Coordinates of N, CA, C and O and ligand atoms in Angstrom, one line a residue:
X1 N -53.8 -24.5 -142.0 CA -53.0 -23.3 -141.6 C -51.8 -23.7 -140.8 O -51.9 -24.5 -139.9
X2 N -50.7 -23.2 -141.3 CA -49.5 -23.6 -140.6 C -49.0 -22.5 -139.6 O -48.2 -22.8 -138.8
X3 N -49.5 -21.3 -139.8 CA -49.1 -20.3 -138.8 C -47.6 -20.1 -138.8 O -46.9 -20.4 -137.8
X4 N -47.0 -19.6 -139.9 CA -45.5 -19.6 -140.0 C -44.9 -18.6 -139.0 O -43.7 -18.6 -138.8
X5 N -45.7 -17.7 -138.5 CA -45.1 -16.8 -137.4 C -44.3 -15.7 -138.0 O -43.3 -16.0 -138.6
X6 N -44.6 -14.5 -137.7 CA -43.9 -13.4 -138.2 C -43.4 -12.5 -137.1 O -42.9 -11.4 -137.3
X7 N -43.4 -13.0 -135.9 CA -43.0 -12.2 -134.8 C -41.7 -12.6 -134.2 O -41.6 -13.2 -133.1
X8 N -40.7 -12.4 -134.9 CA -39.3 -12.9 -134.5 C -38.5 -11.8 -133.8 O -37.4 -12.0 -133.5
X9 N -39.1 -10.6 -133.5 CA -38.4 -9.5 -133.0 C -37.9 -9.9 -131.6 O -38.7 -10.3 -130.7
X10 N -36.7 -9.7 -131.3 CA -36.1 -9.9 -130.0 C -36.7 -8.9 -129.0 O -36.9 -7.8 -129.3
X11 N -37.0 -9.4 -127.8 CA -37.5 -8.4 -126.8 C -36.5 -7.2 -126.6 O -37.0 -6.1 -126.3
X12 N -35.2 -7.4 -126.8 CA -34.3 -6.3 -126.6 C -34.5 -5.3 -127.7 O -34.2 -4.1 -127.6
X13 N -35.1 -5.7 -128.8 CA -35.2 -4.8 -130.0 C -36.6 -4.2 -130.0 O -36.9 -3.4 -130.9
X14 N -37.5 -4.6 -129.1 CA -38.8 -4.0 -129.2 C -38.7 -2.5 -128.8 O -37.8 -2.1 -128.1
X15 N -39.5 -1.7 -129.3 CA -39.4 -0.2 -129.2 C -39.4 0.2 -127.7 O -38.4 0.8 -127.2
X16 N -40.4 -0.2 -127.0 CA -40.5 0.3 -125.6 C -39.4 -0.4 -124.7 O -38.7 0.2 -123.9
X17 N -39.3 -1.7 -124.9 CA -38.4 -2.5 -124.1 C -36.9 -2.0 -124.3 O -36.2 -1.9 -123.4
X18 N -36.6 -1.7 -125.5 CA -35.2 -1.3 -125.8 C -35.0 0.0 -125.1 O -34.0 0.2 -124.5
X19 N -35.9 1.0 -125.3 CA -35.6 2.3 -124.7 C -35.5 2.2 -123.2 O -34.7 2.9 -122.6
X20 N -36.3 1.4 -122.6 CA -36.2 1.2 -121.1 C -34.8 0.7 -120.8 O -34.2 1.1 -119.8
X21 N -34.3 -0.2 -121.6 CA -33.0 -0.8 -121.4 C -31.9 0.3 -121.5 O -31.0 0.4 -120.7
X22 N -32.1 1.2 -122.5 CA -31.1 2.3 -122.6 C -31.2 3.2 -121.5 O -30.2 3.7 -121.0
X23 N -32.4 3.5 -121.0 CA -32.6 4.4 -119.9 C -31.9 3.9 -118.6 O -31.3 4.6 -117.8
X24 N -31.9 2.6 -118.5 CA -31.3 2.0 -117.3 C -29.8 1.9 -117.4 O -29.0 2.2 -116.5
X25 N -29.3 1.6 -118.6 CA -27.9 1.5 -118.8 C -27.2 2.9 -118.7 O -27.7 3.9 -119.3
X26 N -26.2 3.0 -117.9 CA -25.5 4.3 -117.8 C -24.2 4.3 -118.6 O -23.7 5.4 -118.9
X27 N -23.7 3.2 -118.9 CA -22.4 3.1 -119.6 C -22.6 3.0 -121.1 O -23.5 2.3 -121.5
X28 N -21.9 3.7 -121.8 CA -22.0 3.7 -123.3 C -21.8 2.3 -123.8 O -22.4 1.8 -124.8
X29 N -20.9 1.5 -123.2 CA -20.6 0.1 -123.6 C -21.9 -0.7 -123.4 O -22.1 -1.6 -124.2
X30 N -22.6 -0.5 -122.4 CA -23.8 -1.3 -122.2 C -24.8 -1.0 -123.3 O -25.5 -1.9 -123.8
X31 N -25.0 0.3 -123.7 CA -25.9 0.6 -124.8 C -25.4 0.0 -126.0 O -26.2 -0.6 -126.8
X32 N -24.1 0.0 -126.3 CA -23.6 -0.6 -127.5 C -23.9 -2.1 -127.6 O -24.2 -2.6 -128.6
X33 N -23.7 -2.8 -126.4 CA -24.0 -4.2 -126.4 C -25.5 -4.5 -126.7 O -25.8 -5.4 -127.5
X34 N -26.4 -3.7 -126.2 CA -27.8 -3.9 -126.5 C -28.0 -3.6 -128.0 O -28.8 -4.3 -128.6
X35 N -27.4 -2.6 -128.5 CA -27.7 -2.2 -129.9 C -27.1 -3.2 -130.9 O -27.7 -3.4 -131.9
X36 N -26.1 -3.9 -130.5 CA -25.6 -5.0 -131.4 C -26.6 -6.0 -131.7 O -26.6 -6.6 -132.8
X37 N -27.5 -6.2 -130.8 CA -28.6 -7.2 -131.0 C -29.6 -6.7 -132.0 O -30.5 -7.5 -132.4
X38 N -29.6 -5.4 -132.4 CA -30.6 -4.9 -133.3 C -30.1 -4.5 -134.6 O -30.5 -3.5 -135.2
X39 N -29.1 -5.2 -135.1 CA -28.5 -4.9 -136.4 C -29.5 -5.0 -137.5 O -30.5 -5.7 -137.4
X40 N -29.3 -4.2 -138.5 CA -30.2 -4.3 -139.7 C -31.2 -3.1 -139.7 O -31.8 -2.9 -140.7
X41 N -31.3 -2.4 -138.6 CA -32.2 -1.2 -138.7 C -31.4 0.0 -139.2 O -30.2 0.0 -139.0
X42 N -32.1 0.9 -139.9 CA -31.3 1.9 -140.6 C -31.4 3.2 -139.7 O -32.3 3.5 -139.0
X43 N -30.3 4.0 -139.9 CA -30.3 5.3 -139.2 C -31.2 6.3 -139.9 O -31.1 6.5 -141.1
X44 N -32.1 6.9 -139.2 CA -33.1 7.8 -139.8 C -32.9 9.2 -139.4 O -33.4 10.1 -140.0
X45 N -32.1 9.4 -138.3 CA -31.7 10.8 -137.9 C -30.5 10.7 -137.0 O -30.3 9.7 -136.4
X46 N -29.7 11.8 -137.1 CA -28.6 11.9 -136.2 C -28.4 13.4 -135.8 O -28.8 14.3 -136.5
X47 N -27.8 13.5 -134.6 CA -27.6 14.9 -134.1 C -26.4 14.9 -133.2 O -26.0 13.9 -132.7
X48 N -25.8 16.0 -133.1 CA -24.7 16.2 -132.2 C -25.2 16.2 -130.8 O -26.2 16.9 -130.5
X49 N -24.6 15.5 -129.9 CA -25.1 15.5 -128.5 C -25.1 16.9 -127.9 O -26.0 17.3 -127.2
X50 N -24.2 17.8 -128.3 CA -24.1 19.1 -127.8 C -25.3 20.0 -128.2 O -25.6 21.0 -127.6
X51 N -26.0 19.6 -129.3 CA -27.2 20.3 -129.7 C -28.5 19.9 -129.0 O -29.5 20.5 -129.2
X52 N -28.4 18.8 -128.2 CA -29.6 18.3 -127.6 C -29.6 18.8 -126.1 O -28.8 18.3 -125.3
X53 N -30.5 19.7 -125.8 CA -30.4 20.3 -124.4 C -30.8 19.2 -123.3 O -31.7 18.4 -123.6
X54 N -30.1 19.3 -122.2 CA -30.5 18.4 -121.1 C -31.8 18.9 -120.6 O -32.0 20.1 -120.3
X55 N -32.8 18.0 -120.5 CA -34.1 18.3 -120.1 C -35.0 18.8 -121.2 O -36.1 19.3 -121.0
X56 N -34.5 18.7 -122.4 CA -35.2 19.2 -123.6 C -35.0 18.3 -124.8 O -34.7 17.1 -124.6
X57 N -35.2 18.8 -126.0 CA -35.1 18.0 -127.2 C -35.0 18.9 -128.4 O -35.2 20.1 -128.3
X58 N -34.6 18.3 -129.5 CA -34.6 19.0 -130.8 C -35.4 18.1 -131.7 O -35.6 16.9 -131.5
X59 N -35.9 18.8 -132.8 CA -36.6 18.1 -133.8 C -35.8 18.1 -135.1 O -35.4 19.2 -135.6
X60 N -35.5 16.9 -135.7 CA -34.6 16.9 -136.8 C -35.1 15.6 -137.7 O -35.3 14.6 -137.1
X61 N -35.2 15.8 -139.0 CA -35.5 14.8 -139.9 C -36.8 13.9 -139.4 O -36.7 12.7 -139.4
X62 N -37.8 14.6 -139.0 CA -39.1 14.0 -138.6 C -38.9 13.2 -137.3 O -39.7 12.3 -137.1
X63 N -37.9 13.5 -136.5 CA -37.7 12.8 -135.2 C -37.4 13.8 -134.1 O -36.7 14.8 -134.4
X64 N -38.0 13.5 -133.0 CA -37.7 14.3 -131.8 C -36.7 13.5 -131.0 O -36.8 12.4 -130.7
X65 N -35.5 14.2 -130.8 CA -34.4 13.5 -130.1 C -34.3 14.3 -128.7 O -34.0 15.5 -128.7
X66 N -34.5 13.6 -127.7 CA -34.6 14.2 -126.3 C -33.4 13.7 -125.4 O -32.9 12.6 -125.6
X67 N -33.1 14.6 -124.5 CA -32.1 14.2 -123.4 C -32.8 14.5 -122.1 O -32.5 15.5 -121.5
X68 N -33.7 13.6 -121.6 CA -34.4 13.9 -120.4 C -33.4 14.1 -119.2 O -33.7 14.9 -118.3
X69 N -32.4 13.3 -119.1 CA -31.3 13.5 -118.1 C -30.0 13.5 -118.8 O -29.9 12.9 -119.9
X70 N -29.0 14.1 -118.2 CA -27.7 14.2 -118.9 C -27.2 12.8 -119.3 O -27.1 11.8 -118.4
X71 N -26.9 12.6 -120.6 CA -26.4 11.3 -121.0 C -27.5 10.2 -121.3 O -27.1 9.1 -121.8
X72 N -28.7 10.6 -121.1 CA -29.8 9.6 -121.5 C -30.6 10.2 -122.6 O -31.1 11.3 -122.6
X73 N -30.7 9.5 -123.7 CA -31.3 10.0 -124.9 C -32.5 9.1 -125.3 O -32.5 7.9 -125.2
X74 N -33.6 9.8 -125.8 CA -34.7 9.1 -126.3 C -35.1 9.7 -127.6 O -34.7 10.8 -127.9
X75 N -35.9 9.0 -128.4 CA -36.3 9.6 -129.7 C -37.7 9.1 -130.1 O -38.0 7.9 -129.8
X76 N -38.4 9.9 -130.7 CA -39.8 9.7 -131.1 C -40.1 10.2 -132.5 O -39.6 11.3 -132.8
X77 N -41.0 9.6 -133.2 CA -41.5 10.1 -134.5 C -42.3 11.4 -134.2 O -43.0 11.5 -133.2
X78 N -42.2 12.3 -135.2 CA -43.0 13.5 -135.1 C -44.4 13.3 -135.5 O -45.2 14.2 -135.5
X79 N -44.7 12.1 -136.0 CA -46.0 11.8 -136.5 C -46.9 11.6 -135.3 O -46.7 10.6 -134.5
X80 N -47.9 12.4 -135.1 CA -48.7 12.4 -133.9 C -49.6 11.1 -133.9 O -50.2 10.8 -134.9
X81 N -49.7 10.4 -132.7 CA -50.5 9.2 -132.7 C -52.0 9.4 -132.6 O -52.7 8.5 -132.7
X82 N -52.4 10.7 -132.5 CA -53.8 11.0 -132.4 C -54.5 10.9 -133.7 O -55.3 10.1 -134.0
X83 N -54.2 11.8 -134.6 CA -54.9 11.9 -135.9 C -54.1 12.5 -137.0 O -54.5 13.3 -137.8
X84 N -52.8 12.1 -137.0 CA -52.0 12.4 -138.2 C -51.4 13.8 -138.2 O -50.8 14.2 -139.2
X85 N -51.4 14.5 -137.1 CA -50.8 15.8 -137.0 C -49.2 15.6 -137.0 O -48.7 14.4 -136.9
X86 N -48.5 16.7 -137.0 CA -47.1 16.6 -136.9 C -46.7 17.4 -135.6 O -47.0 18.5 -135.4
X87 N -46.0 16.6 -134.7 CA -45.5 17.2 -133.5 C -44.3 18.1 -133.9 O -43.3 17.6 -134.4
X88 N -44.5 19.4 -133.7 CA -43.5 20.3 -134.2 C -43.0 21.3 -133.2 O -42.3 22.3 -133.6
X89 N -43.3 21.1 -131.9 CA -42.9 22.1 -131.0 C -42.4 21.4 -129.7 O -42.9 20.4 -129.2
X90 N -41.3 22.0 -129.2 CA -40.8 21.6 -127.8 C -40.9 22.9 -127.0 O -40.3 23.9 -127.3
X91 N -41.7 22.9 -126.0 CA -41.9 24.0 -125.2 C -41.9 23.7 -123.7 O -42.2 22.5 -123.3
X92 N -41.6 24.6 -122.9 CA -41.6 24.4 -121.4 C -43.0 24.7 -120.9 O -43.6 25.8 -121.2
X93 N -43.6 23.7 -120.2 CA -45.0 23.9 -119.7 C -44.9 23.5 -118.2 O -44.5 22.4 -117.9
X94 N -45.2 24.4 -117.3 CA -45.1 24.1 -115.9 C -43.8 23.6 -115.5 O -43.6 22.7 -114.7
X95 N -42.7 24.2 -116.0 CA -41.4 23.9 -115.7 C -40.8 22.6 -116.3 O -39.7 22.2 -116.0
X96 N -41.6 22.0 -117.2 CA -41.1 20.8 -117.9 C -41.2 21.0 -119.4 O -42.2 21.4 -119.9
X97 N -40.1 20.6 -120.1 CA -40.1 20.6 -121.5 C -41.0 19.5 -122.1 O -40.8 18.3 -121.6
X98 N -41.9 19.8 -123.0 CA -42.8 18.8 -123.5 C -42.8 18.9 -125.0 O -42.5 20.0 -125.6
X99 N -43.2 17.9 -125.7 CA -43.5 17.9 -127.1 C -44.9 18.2 -127.4 O -45.8 17.6 -126.7
X100 N -45.2 19.0 -128.3 CA -46.6 19.5 -128.5 C -47.0 19.3 -130.0 O -46.3 19.6 -130.9
X101 N -48.2 18.7 -130.2 CA -48.8 18.6 -131.5 C -49.8 19.8 -131.6 O -50.7 19.9 -130.8
X102 N -49.6 20.6 -132.6 CA -50.5 21.8 -132.7 C -51.8 21.5 -133.3 O -52.8 22.3 -133.1
X103 N -52.0 20.3 -133.8 CA -53.3 20.1 -134.5 C -54.5 20.1 -133.5 O -55.5 20.7 -133.7
X104 N -54.3 19.4 -132.3 CA -55.3 19.4 -131.3 C -54.7 19.6 -129.9 O -55.3 19.3 -128.9
X105 N -53.5 20.0 -129.9 CA -52.8 20.4 -128.7 C -52.5 19.3 -127.7 O -52.5 19.5 -126.5
X106 N -52.2 18.1 -128.2 CA -51.7 17.1 -127.3 C -50.3 17.4 -126.8 O -49.5 17.9 -127.6
X107 N -50.0 17.1 -125.5 CA -48.7 17.3 -125.0 C -48.1 16.0 -124.6 O -48.8 15.1 -124.0
X108 N -46.8 15.8 -124.8 CA -46.2 14.5 -124.6 C -44.9 14.6 -123.8 O -44.2 15.6 -123.9
X109 N -44.7 13.6 -122.9 CA -43.5 13.6 -122.0 C -42.3 13.2 -122.9 O -42.3 12.2 -123.6
X110 N -41.2 13.9 -122.7 CA -40.0 13.7 -123.5 C -39.2 12.4 -123.0 O -38.4 11.9 -123.8
X111 N -39.4 12.1 -121.8 CA -38.7 10.9 -121.2 C -39.3 9.6 -121.6 O -38.6 8.6 -121.8
X112 N -40.6 9.6 -121.6 CA -41.3 8.4 -121.8 C -42.2 8.3 -123.1 O -42.6 7.3 -123.6
X113 N -42.5 9.5 -123.7 CA -43.3 9.6 -124.8 C -44.8 9.6 -124.5 O -45.7 9.7 -125.3
X114 N -45.1 9.4 -123.2 CA -46.5 9.3 -122.8 C -47.3 10.6 -122.9 O -46.7 11.7 -122.9
X115 N -48.6 10.5 -123.0 CA -49.4 11.7 -123.1 C -49.5 12.4 -121.8 O -49.8 11.7 -120.7
X116 N -49.3 13.7 -121.8 CA -49.4 14.5 -120.6 C -50.8 15.2 -120.5 O -51.4 15.3 -119.5
X117 N -51.2 15.6 -121.7 CA -52.6 16.2 -121.8 C -53.0 16.2 -123.3 O -52.1 16.1 -124.2
X118 N -54.3 16.4 -123.5 CA -54.8 16.5 -124.8 C -55.5 15.3 -125.3 O -55.7 14.4 -124.5
X119 N -56.0 15.4 -126.5 CA -56.9 14.3 -126.9 C -56.2 13.0 -127.2 O -56.9 11.9 -127.2
X120 N -54.9 13.0 -127.5 CA -54.3 11.7 -127.8 C -54.4 10.7 -126.6 O -54.1 11.1 -125.5
X121 N -54.7 9.5 -126.9 CA -54.7 8.5 -125.9 C -53.4 7.6 -126.0 O -53.2 6.9 -125.0
X122 N -52.7 7.7 -127.1 CA -51.6 6.9 -127.3 C -50.3 7.7 -127.1 O -50.3 8.9 -127.5
X123 N -49.2 7.1 -126.7 CA -47.9 7.8 -126.6 C -47.3 8.0 -127.9 O -47.7 7.4 -128.9
X124 N -46.3 8.8 -128.0 CA -45.5 9.0 -129.2 C -44.9 7.7 -129.6 O -44.6 6.9 -128.7
X125 N -44.7 7.6 -130.9 CA -44.0 6.4 -131.4 C -42.5 6.4 -131.2 O -41.8 7.3 -131.7
X126 N -42.0 5.5 -130.4 CA -40.5 5.5 -130.1 C -39.7 5.0 -131.2 O -40.2 4.1 -132.0
X127 N -38.5 5.5 -131.3 CA -37.6 4.9 -132.3 C -37.2 3.5 -131.8 O -37.4 3.1 -130.6
X128 N -36.7 2.7 -132.7 CA -36.3 1.3 -132.4 C -35.1 1.4 -131.4 O -35.0 0.6 -130.6
X129 N -34.2 2.3 -131.7 CA -33.0 2.4 -130.9 C -32.5 3.8 -131.0 O -32.7 4.6 -131.9
X130 N -31.7 4.2 -129.9 CA -31.0 5.5 -129.9 C -29.6 5.1 -129.5 O -29.4 4.6 -128.4
X131 N -28.6 5.4 -130.4 CA -27.2 5.0 -130.1 C -26.3 6.2 -130.0 O -26.4 7.2 -130.7
X132 N -25.5 6.2 -129.0 CA -24.4 7.2 -128.9 C -23.2 6.7 -129.7 O -22.8 5.6 -129.6
X133 N -22.7 7.6 -130.5 CA -21.6 7.3 -131.4 C -20.6 8.5 -131.3 O -20.8 9.4 -132.1
X134 N -19.7 8.4 -130.5 CA -18.8 9.6 -130.3 C -19.5 10.8 -129.9 O -20.2 10.7 -128.8
X135 N -19.4 11.9 -130.6 CA -20.1 13.1 -130.2 C -21.6 13.1 -130.7 O -22.3 14.1 -130.5
X136 N -22.0 12.1 -131.4 CA -23.3 12.1 -132.0 C -24.3 11.1 -131.4 O -23.9 10.1 -130.7
X137 N -25.6 11.3 -131.6 CA -26.6 10.3 -131.3 C -27.3 9.9 -132.6 O -27.6 10.8 -133.4
X138 N -27.4 8.6 -132.8 CA -28.0 8.1 -134.0 C -29.4 7.5 -133.6 O -29.5 6.7 -132.6
X139 N -30.4 7.8 -134.4 CA -31.7 7.2 -134.2 C -32.0 6.2 -135.3 O -31.7 6.5 -136.5
X140 N -32.4 5.0 -134.9 CA -32.8 4.0 -135.8 C -34.2 3.7 -135.7 O -34.8 3.7 -134.6
X141 N -34.8 3.3 -136.9 CA -36.2 3.1 -136.9 C -36.5 1.6 -137.3 O -35.7 1.0 -138.0
Ligands
FES1 S1 -53.3 15.0 -134.4 FE1 -52.0 15.5 -132.8 S2 -53.2 16.1 -131.2 FE2 -54.6 15.5 -132.7

């Protein structure tokens, strides 16, 4: 056995690691520099920044695109990590906008993707990257 190794993904391009990097970066140029390291991923959804509410999210093309704080964007698959449901609602619960899967009522945090309540034990699946491009936000998988 030679163990050719198939784990060549840069730490900057890992899903969680990358999004944490974007959350820390406040300048668009810093985000762009990080994204350059992740070439080859395809755009799976895009939206106008103006359509994404601060403190909320929109659902488009099977992706939840959130703006937890002004100028900070995150994105997650609508495929529920619990049992194959589709996360299809963004609602305010106790003063916080959350993503909800109607199949078993799991609630997820829009800033981190983490489970807030419900049977799901796993967080929402993060996009590989979220890029600001002019007036738009592009999601890559
Ligand atoms: S499939 Fe989404 S909460 Fe069960």
